[in-house]
Coordinates of C-alpha atoms and ligand atoms in Angstrom, one line a residue:
X1 CA -14.8 -29.8 5.5
X2 CA -11.1 -29.9 6.3
X3 CA -10.6 -28.9 9.9
X4 CA -7.5 -27.9 11.8
X5 CA -7.4 -31.1 13.8
X6 CA -7.6 -33.1 10.5
X7 CA -4.7 -31.0 9.3
X8 CA -2.8 -31.8 12.4
X9 CA -3.0 -35.5 11.7
X10 CA -1.5 -34.9 8.3
X11 CA 2.1 -34.9 7.5
X12 CA 3.7 -31.7 6.6
X13 CA 5.1 -31.5 3.2
X14 CA 6.3 -28.8 1.1
X15 CA 6.3 -25.5 2.9
X16 CA 8.7 -23.3 1.1
X17 CA 8.7 -20.0 2.8
X18 CA 11.2 -17.3 2.7
X19 CA 11.2 -15.1 5.8
X20 CA 12.5 -11.7 5.5
X21 CA 13.2 -11.6 9.2
X22 CA 13.2 -13.7 12.3
X23 CA 9.8 -12.4 13.2
X24 CA 8.2 -14.2 10.3
X25 CA 9.6 -17.5 11.6
X26 CA 8.7 -16.7 15.2
X27 CA 5.1 -16.0 14.3
X28 CA 4.9 -19.0 12.1
X29 CA 6.3 -21.1 15.0
X30 CA 3.7 -19.7 17.3
X31 CA 1.0 -20.3 14.7
X32 CA 2.1 -23.9 14.3
X33 CA 2.1 -24.4 18.0
X34 CA -1.5 -23.1 18.3
X35 CA -2.5 -25.2 15.3
X36 CA -1.3 -28.4 16.9
X37 CA -2.6 -27.6 20.3
X38 CA -6.1 -28.3 18.9
X39 CA -5.1 -31.8 18.2
X40 CA -5.0 -34.4 20.9
X41 CA -1.5 -35.8 20.0
X42 CA 1.2 -33.7 18.6
X43 CA 2.6 -35.5 15.6
X44 CA 6.4 -35.9 15.7
X45 CA 6.7 -34.1 12.4
X46 CA 5.0 -31.2 13.9
X47 CA 7.2 -31.1 16.9
X48 CA 10.1 -31.0 14.6
X49 CA 8.6 -28.3 12.6
X50 CA 7.8 -26.1 15.6
X51 CA 11.3 -26.6 17.0
X52 CA 12.7 -25.9 13.5
X53 CA 10.8 -22.7 13.2
X54 CA 11.6 -21.6 16.7
X55 CA 15.3 -22.0 16.0
X56 CA 14.9 -20.2 12.8
X57 CA 13.2 -17.4 14.7
X58 CA 16.2 -17.3 17.0
X59 CA 18.6 -17.3 14.1
X60 CA 16.9 -14.2 12.7
X61 CA 16.0 -15.2 9.2
X62 CA 15.9 -18.2 7.0
X63 CA 14.3 -20.4 4.5
X64 CA 12.1 -23.1 5.9
X65 CA 11.7 -26.1 3.6
X66 CA 9.9 -29.2 4.3
X67 CA 9.8 -31.8 1.6
X68 CA 7.1 -34.3 1.0
X69 CA 4.6 -35.6 -1.5
X70 CA 2.6 -33.2 -3.7
X71 CA -0.9 -34.4 -3.1
X72 CA -1.0 -33.7 0.6
X73 CA 0.5 -30.3 -0.1
X74 CA -2.8 -29.6 -1.9
X75 CA -4.7 -30.7 1.2
X76 CA -2.6 -28.3 3.2
X77 CA -3.4 -25.4 0.9
X78 CA -7.1 -26.4 1.0
X79 CA -7.0 -26.5 4.8
X80 CA -5.7 -23.0 5.3
X81 CA -8.1 -21.8 2.6
X82 CA -11.0 -23.0 4.8
X83 CA -12.4 -21.3 7.9
X84 CA -12.3 -24.1 10.5
X85 CA -15.4 -22.7 12.3
X86 CA -17.9 -22.2 9.5
X87 CA -16.4 -24.3 6.7
X88 CA -16.5 -21.3 4.2
X89 CA -13.4 -19.7 2.8
X90 CA -10.9 -18.2 5.1
X91 CA -8.8 -15.0 4.6
X92 CA -6.2 -17.1 2.9
X93 CA -8.8 -18.7 0.7
X94 CA -10.2 -15.4 -0.5
X95 CA -7.2 -14.3 -2.5
X96 CA -7.2 -17.2 -5.1
X97 CA -11.0 -17.1 -5.2
X98 CA -10.9 -13.4 -6.0
X99 CA -8.4 -14.0 -8.8
X100 CA -10.6 -16.7 -10.2
X101 CA -13.7 -14.5 -10.1
X102 CA -11.8 -11.5 -11.5
X103 CA -10.5 -13.6 -14.5
X104 CA -14.1 -13.7 -15.7
X105 CA -14.5 -9.9 -15.7
X106 CA -14.2 -8.2 -19.0
X107 CA -14.4 -4.5 -18.2
X108 CA -14.4 -3.5 -21.9
X109 CA -17.2 -5.9 -22.8
X110 CA -19.0 -5.0 -19.6
X111 CA -19.5 -8.7 -18.7
X112 CA -19.8 -7.9 -15.0
X113 CA -18.2 -6.1 -12.2
X114 CA -16.8 -7.5 -9.0
X115 CA -17.3 -6.1 -5.6
X116 CA -15.9 -6.9 -2.2
X117 CA -18.4 -6.4 0.6
X118 CA -17.1 -6.6 4.2
X119 CA -19.7 -7.0 6.9
X120 CA -19.2 -7.1 10.6
X121 CA -21.2 -7.0 13.8
X122 CA -20.2 -6.0 17.3
X123 CA -22.4 -8.5 19.2
X124 CA -20.1 -11.5 18.9
X125 CA -17.8 -10.3 21.7
X126 CA -20.8 -10.1 24.1
X127 CA -22.2 -13.5 23.0
X128 CA -18.8 -15.1 23.6
X129 CA -18.4 -13.4 27.0
X130 CA -21.8 -14.2 28.2
X131 CA -22.7 -17.5 26.6
X132 CA -19.3 -18.9 25.8
X133 CA -17.2 -19.4 22.6
X134 CA -19.2 -22.4 21.5
X135 CA -22.4 -20.4 21.2
X136 CA -20.4 -17.6 19.5
X137 CA -19.2 -20.2 16.9
X138 CA -22.7 -21.5 16.4
X139 CA -23.9 -18.0 15.7
X140 CA -21.1 -17.6 13.1
X141 CA -22.2 -20.9 11.5
X142 CA -25.8 -19.9 11.2
X143 CA -24.8 -16.6 9.6
X144 CA -22.4 -18.3 7.2
X145 CA -25.2 -20.7 6.1
X146 CA -27.7 -17.9 5.6
X147 CA -25.3 -15.8 3.6
X148 CA -24.2 -18.8 1.5
X149 CA -27.8 -19.6 0.6
X150 CA -28.4 -16.0 -0.4
X151 CA -25.3 -15.6 -2.5
X152 CA -25.7 -18.9 -4.4
X153 CA -23.5 -18.7 -7.5
X154 CA -23.5 -14.9 -7.6
X155 CA -20.2 -14.8 -5.7
X156 CA -18.2 -16.3 -2.9
X157 CA -18.2 -16.0 0.9
X158 CA -15.3 -15.9 3.3
X159 CA -14.9 -15.3 7.1
X160 CA -11.8 -13.2 7.3
X161 CA -11.6 -12.2 10.9
X162 CA -13.7 -12.7 14.2
X163 CA -17.2 -11.6 13.1
X164 CA -16.1 -10.2 9.7
X165 CA -17.7 -11.9 6.7
X166 CA -16.6 -10.9 3.2
X167 CA -18.5 -11.5 0.1
X168 CA -16.9 -11.3 -3.4
X169 CA -20.0 -10.4 -5.4
X170 CA -20.5 -10.4 -9.2
X171 CA -22.7 -7.5 -10.1
X172 CA -24.1 -5.9 -13.2
X173 CA -23.5 -2.3 -14.3
X174 CA -26.6 -1.0 -12.7
X175 CA -25.9 0.8 -9.4
X176 CA -29.4 0.0 -8.1
X177 CA -28.7 -3.7 -8.6
X178 CA -25.6 -3.5 -6.5
X179 CA -27.3 -1.5 -3.8
X180 CA -30.2 -4.0 -3.7
X181 CA -27.8 -6.9 -3.4
X182 CA -25.8 -5.2 -0.6
X183 CA -29.0 -4.4 1.2
X184 CA -30.2 -8.0 0.9
X185 CA -26.9 -9.2 2.3
X186 CA -27.0 -6.7 5.2
X187 CA -30.6 -7.7 6.1
X188 CA -29.8 -11.4 5.9
X189 CA -26.8 -10.9 8.2
X190 CA -28.7 -8.7 10.6
X191 CA -31.5 -11.2 11.3
X192 CA -31.5 -12.3 15.0
X193 CA -29.9 -15.8 15.3
X194 CA -31.9 -18.4 17.1
X195 CA -30.0 -21.1 18.9
X196 CA -32.0 -23.4 21.1
X197 CA -34.4 -21.2 23.2
X198 CA -32.3 -18.1 22.9
X199 CA -32.4 -15.5 20.1
X200 CA -29.2 -13.5 19.6
X201 CA -29.6 -10.0 18.0
X202 CA -27.1 -9.1 15.3
X203 CA -26.7 -5.7 13.7
X204 CA -24.2 -5.6 10.9
X205 CA -22.5 -2.7 9.2
X206 CA -21.1 -3.0 5.7
X207 CA -18.4 -1.6 3.5
X208 CA -18.2 -2.0 -0.3
X209 CA -15.2 -1.7 -2.6
X210 CA -15.0 -2.4 -6.3
X211 CA -12.3 -4.9 -7.4
X212 CA -10.5 -4.0 -10.6
X213 CA -8.9 -6.7 -12.6
X214 CA -5.7 -4.6 -13.0
X215 CA -4.9 -4.5 -9.3
X216 CA -6.0 -7.2 -7.0
X217 CA -4.2 -6.7 -3.7
X218 CA -6.4 -8.4 -1.2
X219 CA -5.1 -6.7 1.9
X220 CA -5.6 -3.2 0.3
X221 CA -9.1 -4.2 -0.8
X222 CA -10.0 -5.5 2.7
X223 CA -8.6 -2.3 4.3
X224 CA -10.7 -0.1 2.0
X225 CA -13.8 -2.1 2.6
X226 CA -13.2 -1.9 6.3
X227 CA -12.7 1.8 6.1
X228 CA -16.0 2.2 4.2
X229 CA -17.6 0.0 6.9
X230 CA -16.3 2.3 9.7
X231 CA -17.8 5.2 7.8
X232 CA -21.1 3.4 7.6
X233 CA -21.0 2.7 11.3
X234 CA -21.1 6.5 12.0
X235 CA -24.5 6.6 10.4
X236 CA -25.9 4.0 12.7
X237 CA -26.3 0.3 13.0
X238 CA -27.4 -1.7 10.0
X239 CA -26.0 0.8 7.4
X240 CA -23.4 0.4 4.7
X241 CA -21.1 2.6 2.6
X242 CA -19.3 2.3 -0.7
X243 CA -15.6 3.1 -0.6
X244 CA -14.5 6.4 -2.0
X245 CA -10.8 7.6 -2.1
X246 CA -11.9 10.6 0.1
X247 CA -12.3 8.1 2.9
X248 CA -8.6 7.2 2.8
X249 CA -7.8 10.9 3.0
X250 CA -10.1 11.3 5.9
X251 CA -8.6 8.3 7.6
X252 CA -5.1 9.8 7.4
X253 CA -6.4 13.2 8.5
X254 CA -8.0 11.5 11.6
X255 CA -4.6 9.8 12.2
X256 CA -2.9 13.2 12.0
X257 CA -5.4 14.7 14.5
X258 CA -4.9 11.8 16.9
X259 CA -1.1 12.4 16.9
X260 CA -1.5 16.1 17.2
X261 CA -4.0 16.1 20.1
X262 CA -1.5 15.2 22.8
X263 CA 1.0 17.8 21.6
X264 CA -1.9 20.3 21.5
X265 CA -2.5 19.9 25.2
X266 CA 1.2 20.4 25.9
X267 CA 1.4 23.4 23.6
X268 CA -1.7 24.9 25.3
X269 CA -3.6 25.2 22.0
X270 CA -7.0 24.5 23.6
X271 CA -9.3 27.2 24.9
X272 CA -13.0 27.6 25.7
X273 CA -15.5 29.9 24.1
X274 CA -18.8 30.7 25.6
X275 CA -22.2 31.0 23.9
X276 CA -24.9 32.9 25.7
X277 CA -28.3 31.4 26.5
X278 CA -30.9 34.2 26.5
X279 CA -34.1 34.2 28.4
X280 CA -36.5 36.2 26.3
X281 CA -39.1 36.6 29.2
X282 CA -36.5 37.9 31.7
X283 CA -34.7 39.8 28.9
X284 CA -31.3 38.6 30.1
X285 CA -28.5 36.0 29.7
X286 CA -29.1 33.1 32.1
X287 CA -26.3 30.8 31.1
X288 CA -23.3 30.1 28.8
X289 CA -22.4 27.0 27.0
X290 CA -18.7 26.2 27.1
X291 CA -17.4 25.1 23.7
X292 CA -13.9 23.9 23.2
X293 CA -11.6 25.5 20.6
X294 CA -8.4 24.2 19.1
X295 CA -6.0 26.7 17.5
X296 CA -3.3 24.5 15.9
X297 CA 0.0 26.3 15.5
X298 CA 0.3 25.6 11.8
X299 CA -3.2 24.6 10.6
X300 CA -5.1 27.2 12.5
X301 CA -8.6 26.6 14.0
X302 CA -9.8 23.0 13.9
X303 CA -13.5 22.4 14.6
X304 CA -14.6 20.3 17.5
X305 CA -16.9 18.5 15.0
X306 CA -13.6 17.1 13.6
X307 CA -11.5 16.4 16.6
X308 CA -14.0 15.4 19.4
X309 CA -14.9 12.1 17.6
X310 CA -11.2 11.3 17.2
X311 CA -10.5 12.2 20.9
X312 CA -13.4 9.9 21.8
X313 CA -12.2 7.0 19.8
X314 CA -8.5 7.2 20.9
X315 CA -9.3 7.8 24.6
X316 CA -7.8 11.4 24.7
X317 CA -11.3 12.7 25.6
X318 CA -10.7 11.8 29.2
X319 CA -7.8 14.2 29.5
X320 CA -9.4 16.8 27.3
X321 CA -12.8 16.5 29.1
X322 CA -11.2 16.9 32.5
X323 CA -9.3 20.0 31.2
X324 CA -12.6 21.5 29.8
X325 CA -14.4 20.8 33.1
X326 CA -11.7 22.4 35.2
X327 CA -11.3 25.4 32.9
X328 CA -15.1 26.0 32.8
X329 CA -15.4 25.8 36.6
X330 CA -12.6 28.4 37.0
X331 CA -14.2 30.6 34.3
X332 CA -17.6 30.3 35.9
X333 CA -16.2 32.1 39.0
X334 CA -15.6 35.2 36.7
X335 CA -19.1 35.2 35.2
X336 CA -22.2 36.5 37.0
X337 CA -23.6 34.3 39.8
X338 CA -26.9 34.3 38.0
X339 CA -25.4 32.5 35.0
X340 CA -25.0 28.7 34.8
X341 CA -22.1 27.4 32.8
X342 CA -23.0 24.3 30.6
X343 CA -20.3 21.8 29.8
X344 CA -20.5 19.1 27.1
X345 CA -19.5 15.7 28.3
X346 CA -18.9 12.8 26.0
X347 CA -20.4 9.3 26.3
X348 CA -16.9 7.9 26.9
X349 CA -16.3 10.3 29.7
X350 CA -19.5 9.3 31.5
X351 CA -18.7 5.6 31.0
X352 CA -15.4 6.0 32.8
X353 CA -15.7 4.7 36.4
X354 CA -13.8 7.7 37.7
X355 CA -16.0 10.4 36.3
X356 CA -17.9 11.2 39.5
X357 CA -14.7 11.4 41.4
X358 CA -13.2 13.8 38.8
X359 CA -16.2 16.0 39.3
X360 CA -15.8 16.0 43.1
X361 CA -12.1 16.9 42.9
X362 CA -12.7 19.7 40.4
X363 CA -15.5 21.2 42.5
X364 CA -13.3 21.0 45.6
X365 CA -10.3 22.6 43.8
X366 CA -12.2 25.5 42.4
X367 CA -14.6 26.0 45.3
X368 CA -17.4 26.7 42.8
X369 CA -21.0 26.3 43.8
X370 CA -22.1 23.1 42.0
X371 CA -25.4 24.8 41.2
X372 CA -23.5 27.0 38.7
X373 CA -22.5 24.0 36.6
X374 CA -24.7 22.0 34.2
X375 CA -23.6 18.9 32.2
X376 CA -24.9 18.4 28.7
X377 CA -25.2 14.8 27.7
X378 CA -26.7 13.3 24.5
X379 CA -29.7 11.1 24.6
X380 CA -28.3 8.1 22.8
X381 CA -26.1 7.0 25.7
X382 CA -28.9 7.5 28.2
X383 CA -31.0 5.0 26.2
X384 CA -28.3 2.5 25.5
X385 CA -27.1 2.1 29.1
X386 CA -30.2 3.0 30.9
X387 CA -29.7 1.4 34.3
X388 CA -26.1 2.6 34.8
X389 CA -26.9 6.1 33.5
X390 CA -29.9 6.4 35.8
X391 CA -27.7 5.8 38.7
X392 CA -24.9 8.1 37.5
X393 CA -27.3 11.0 36.7
X394 CA -28.8 10.7 40.2
X395 CA -25.3 10.8 41.8
X396 CA -24.3 13.8 39.7
X397 CA -27.5 15.7 40.7
X398 CA -26.9 14.8 44.3
X399 CA -23.7 16.7 44.0
X400 CA -25.8 19.7 43.1
X401 CA -24.9 19.7 39.4
X402 CA -27.7 19.9 36.9
X403 CA -28.2 17.8 33.7
X404 CA -29.3 18.9 30.3
X405 CA -30.2 16.5 27.5
X406 CA -28.4 17.8 24.4
X407 CA -29.4 17.6 20.8
X408 CA -32.9 16.4 21.7
X409 CA -34.8 15.1 18.8
X410 CA -31.8 13.7 16.8
X411 CA -31.8 10.3 18.5
X412 CA -34.3 7.6 18.9
X413 CA -35.6 8.5 22.3
X414 CA -38.7 10.4 23.2
X415 CA -39.6 12.0 26.5
X416 CA -41.6 9.0 27.5
X417 CA -38.5 6.7 27.6
X418 CA -36.4 9.5 29.1
X419 CA -39.0 9.9 31.9
X420 CA -37.2 7.5 34.3
X421 CA -34.1 9.6 34.1
X422 CA -33.4 12.6 36.3
X423 CA -32.6 15.6 34.3
X424 CA -33.2 19.3 34.5
X425 CA -33.3 20.6 30.9
X426 CA -33.7 19.5 27.4
X427 CA -32.0 21.3 24.5
X428 CA -34.1 21.2 21.3
X429 CA -31.7 20.5 18.4
X430 CA -31.1 23.0 15.7
X431 CA -32.5 20.6 13.0
X432 CA -35.9 20.9 14.7
X433 CA -35.6 24.7 15.0
X434 CA -34.7 24.9 11.3
X435 CA -37.9 23.0 10.3
X436 CA -40.2 25.1 12.4
X437 CA -40.5 27.9 10.0
X438 CA -41.3 25.7 7.0
X439 CA -43.4 23.0 8.6
X440 CA -46.4 23.5 10.9
X441 CA -46.1 20.0 12.3
X442 CA -42.6 20.8 13.7
X443 CA -44.1 23.8 15.6
X444 CA -46.8 21.5 17.1
X445 CA -44.2 18.9 18.0
X446 CA -42.1 21.5 19.8
X447 CA -45.1 22.7 21.7
X448 CA -45.8 19.1 22.8
X449 CA -42.1 18.6 23.8
X450 CA -42.2 21.9 25.8
X451 CA -45.4 21.0 27.7
X452 CA -44.2 17.5 28.4
X453 CA -40.8 18.8 29.6
X454 CA -42.5 21.3 31.9
X455 CA -44.8 18.6 33.3
X456 CA -41.6 16.7 34.2
X457 CA -40.2 19.8 35.9
X458 CA -37.6 20.3 33.2
X459 CA -36.9 23.5 31.3
X460 CA -36.3 23.8 27.6
X461 CA -33.6 25.6 25.6
X462 CA -34.0 26.0 21.8
X463 CA -30.6 25.7 20.0
X464 CA -29.4 27.2 16.8
X465 CA -31.7 30.2 16.6
X466 CA -30.5 32.3 13.7
X467 CA -33.4 34.5 12.9
X468 CA -36.0 36.7 14.6
X469 CA -38.7 34.6 12.9
X470 CA -37.4 31.4 14.5
X471 CA -37.3 33.1 17.9
X472 CA -40.9 34.2 17.5
X473 CA -42.2 30.8 16.4
X474 CA -40.3 29.1 19.3
X475 CA -41.7 31.5 21.8
X476 CA -45.2 30.8 20.4
X477 CA -44.5 27.1 21.0
X478 CA -43.8 27.9 24.7
X479 CA -40.0 28.1 24.6
X480 CA -38.4 31.0 26.4
X481 CA -34.7 30.3 26.6
X482 CA -32.8 30.7 23.3
X483 CA -29.3 29.9 22.1
X484 CA -28.0 30.7 18.7
X485 CA -26.2 33.1 16.4
X486 CA -29.2 35.5 16.6
X487 CA -28.5 36.0 20.3
X488 CA -24.8 35.6 20.2
X489 CA -22.0 33.5 18.8
X490 CA -19.5 31.6 21.0
X491 CA -17.0 34.2 22.3
X492 CA -13.9 34.1 24.5
X493 CA -14.4 34.5 28.3
X494 CA -13.1 38.1 28.3
X495 CA -15.7 39.1 25.7
X496 CA -18.5 37.3 27.6
X497 CA -17.6 39.1 30.8
X498 CA -17.6 42.5 28.9
X499 CA -21.0 41.7 27.3
X500 CA -22.5 40.9 30.6
X501 CA -21.2 44.1 32.2
X502 CA -22.6 46.1 29.3
X503 CA -26.0 44.4 29.6
X504 CA -26.1 45.0 33.4
X505 CA -25.2 48.7 33.0
Ligands
LIG1 P1 -23.3 21.2 20.5 O1 -23.1 20.8 21.9 O2 -24.6 20.9 19.9 O3 -22.9 22.7 20.4 C1 -23.6 23.6 19.6 C2 -22.9 23.9 18.3 O4 -23.7 24.6 17.4 C3 -21.6 24.7 18.5 O5 -20.7 24.2 17.5 C4 -22.1 26.1 18.2 O6 -21.0 26.9 17.8 C5 -23.0 25.8 17.1 N1 -24.1 26.8 17.0 C6 -24.6 27.5 18.0 N2 -25.6 28.4 17.6 C7 -25.6 28.2 16.3 C8 -26.4 28.8 15.2 O7 -27.2 29.6 15.4 N3 -26.2 28.3 13.9 C9 -25.3 27.4 13.7 N4 -25.1 27.0 12.4 N5 -24.5 26.8 14.6 C10 -24.7 27.2 15.9 P2 -19.2 23.9 17.8 O8 -18.6 24.8 18.8 O9 -18.5 23.7 16.5 O10 -19.3 22.5 18.5 C11 -19.8 21.4 17.8 C12 -20.0 20.2 18.7 O11 -18.8 19.8 19.3 C13 -20.9 20.5 19.9 O12 -22.2 20.5 19.5 C14 -20.5 19.4 20.9 O13 -21.2 18.3 20.6 C15 -19.0 19.2 20.6 N6 -18.3 20.0 21.6 C16 -17.9 21.3 21.6 N7 -17.2 21.5 22.7 C17 -17.1 20.3 23.4 C18 -16.5 19.9 24.7 O14 -15.9 20.7 25.4 N8 -16.6 18.6 25.0 C19 -17.3 17.7 24.2 N9 -17.4 16.5 24.6 N10 -17.9 18.1 23.1 C20 -17.8 19.3 22.7
LIG2 CA1 -24.0 21.0 23.7
LIG3 CA1 -26.6 20.7 20.9

């Protein structure tokens, strides 16, 4: 393997590079400095080169030309084509390799197809932070070896970035064959890595894109594979997705949403709607769930299902979440005292250190009795960050605010592993409710959830009730508070106030 330090000991030869701007030279100068920092002694040629590039950077643009013999130029190309940590191909090495593999494709004769599979895992950052970069590098080496063994001569392997491995895979025309191969790669990469006495868990996500001989633009292909990988990530750890042009459209739509969100706040395009929660035993509305609405000045209504995930990933959720909380607390003052107002809070909001303080400030500003507010949190976070969440939920409840576990039944948790957490309510997800009329087991499961929840002093709300039949079946399973279109769609505050007055009359 040709490492960076070996490279540093070599003379520099032909490096004919045309820079379109001074930036190119500046970054190359920086790159060269970093490169030589790994070597004990900086060769004099290198010093000259760095200085030369730096001055080129200052000059703004240039042609850098270093002359030397041809055979070491080959060594240089080989060095940058190799990943110094794992010894497999680097990002630079992938392009020529891809051209080579693509040359053997004959789309007309259906000789074979070529796919690029990008796989990445999130755990490297934690491993580096906790155990040090050397351990992180060792993990990368183990993964590279495993993948290399698996791939054999079916393709090539590169490490393109941090924890991103890319496989250029020759595959047949059978879709099942491709899927089986990708699955094998994912499983191989996702095995825990054992180094010494410690086992490091790794959960990879993958994105697949087909390489067509007619257009091999490595950066574009890698971007598309990464886009597919991001899509896969949304379906959970360990999954993969095959690139589809629709993904690019979705990515630009997400980008548009991200830009528009900030303007939307300034233009006051957000509002809250309220959906009633109806207690069938008491025969009255006992609460309202606040649901954010965005009326874009040109595009019209945009669903929270579209913009909340974007707001979460770009950080805007902090601002939006605080606005929602404040608005809901103000609105609660205008709704009957007997009604709680439930507010959805995102994972990222809860993870913010300042969350508790924001709650305190809003309560003080509005003067609302904290008992009138309930926060809806999803179960996934509670499981992932158990210790911190236990502490946070306790502090929130100490303020007098109650907690509901939203979308119960969609995550991995069950009531047993939620039992250490303090919460007041669980909301049975619509997907459970939908199954109840077609599947007896679902009804039995709901009955068990309800009795377990009651034994933990928690109440239960069934979500997404659309028909009378669903309501009857859920009541039979022991559930008495219902939310869904059958009992009322989300409506503006003014309409909620009117409905309540009519019911009271
Ligand atoms: P969620 O918290 O599960 O809210 C319930 C969603 O189901 C709402 O969709 C509601 O309009 C819809 N729904 C209620 N009853 C029925 C029914 O009978 N049938 C059907 N098909 N749907 C019903 P919405 O308003 O589009 O909100 C979607 C999601 O967006 C919410 O799901 C919640 O996760 C998120 N969201 C909404 N507002 C906020 C907010 O202020 N903050 C945060 N962080 N998330 C919010
Ligand atoms: Ca909710
Ligand atoms: Ca829900």
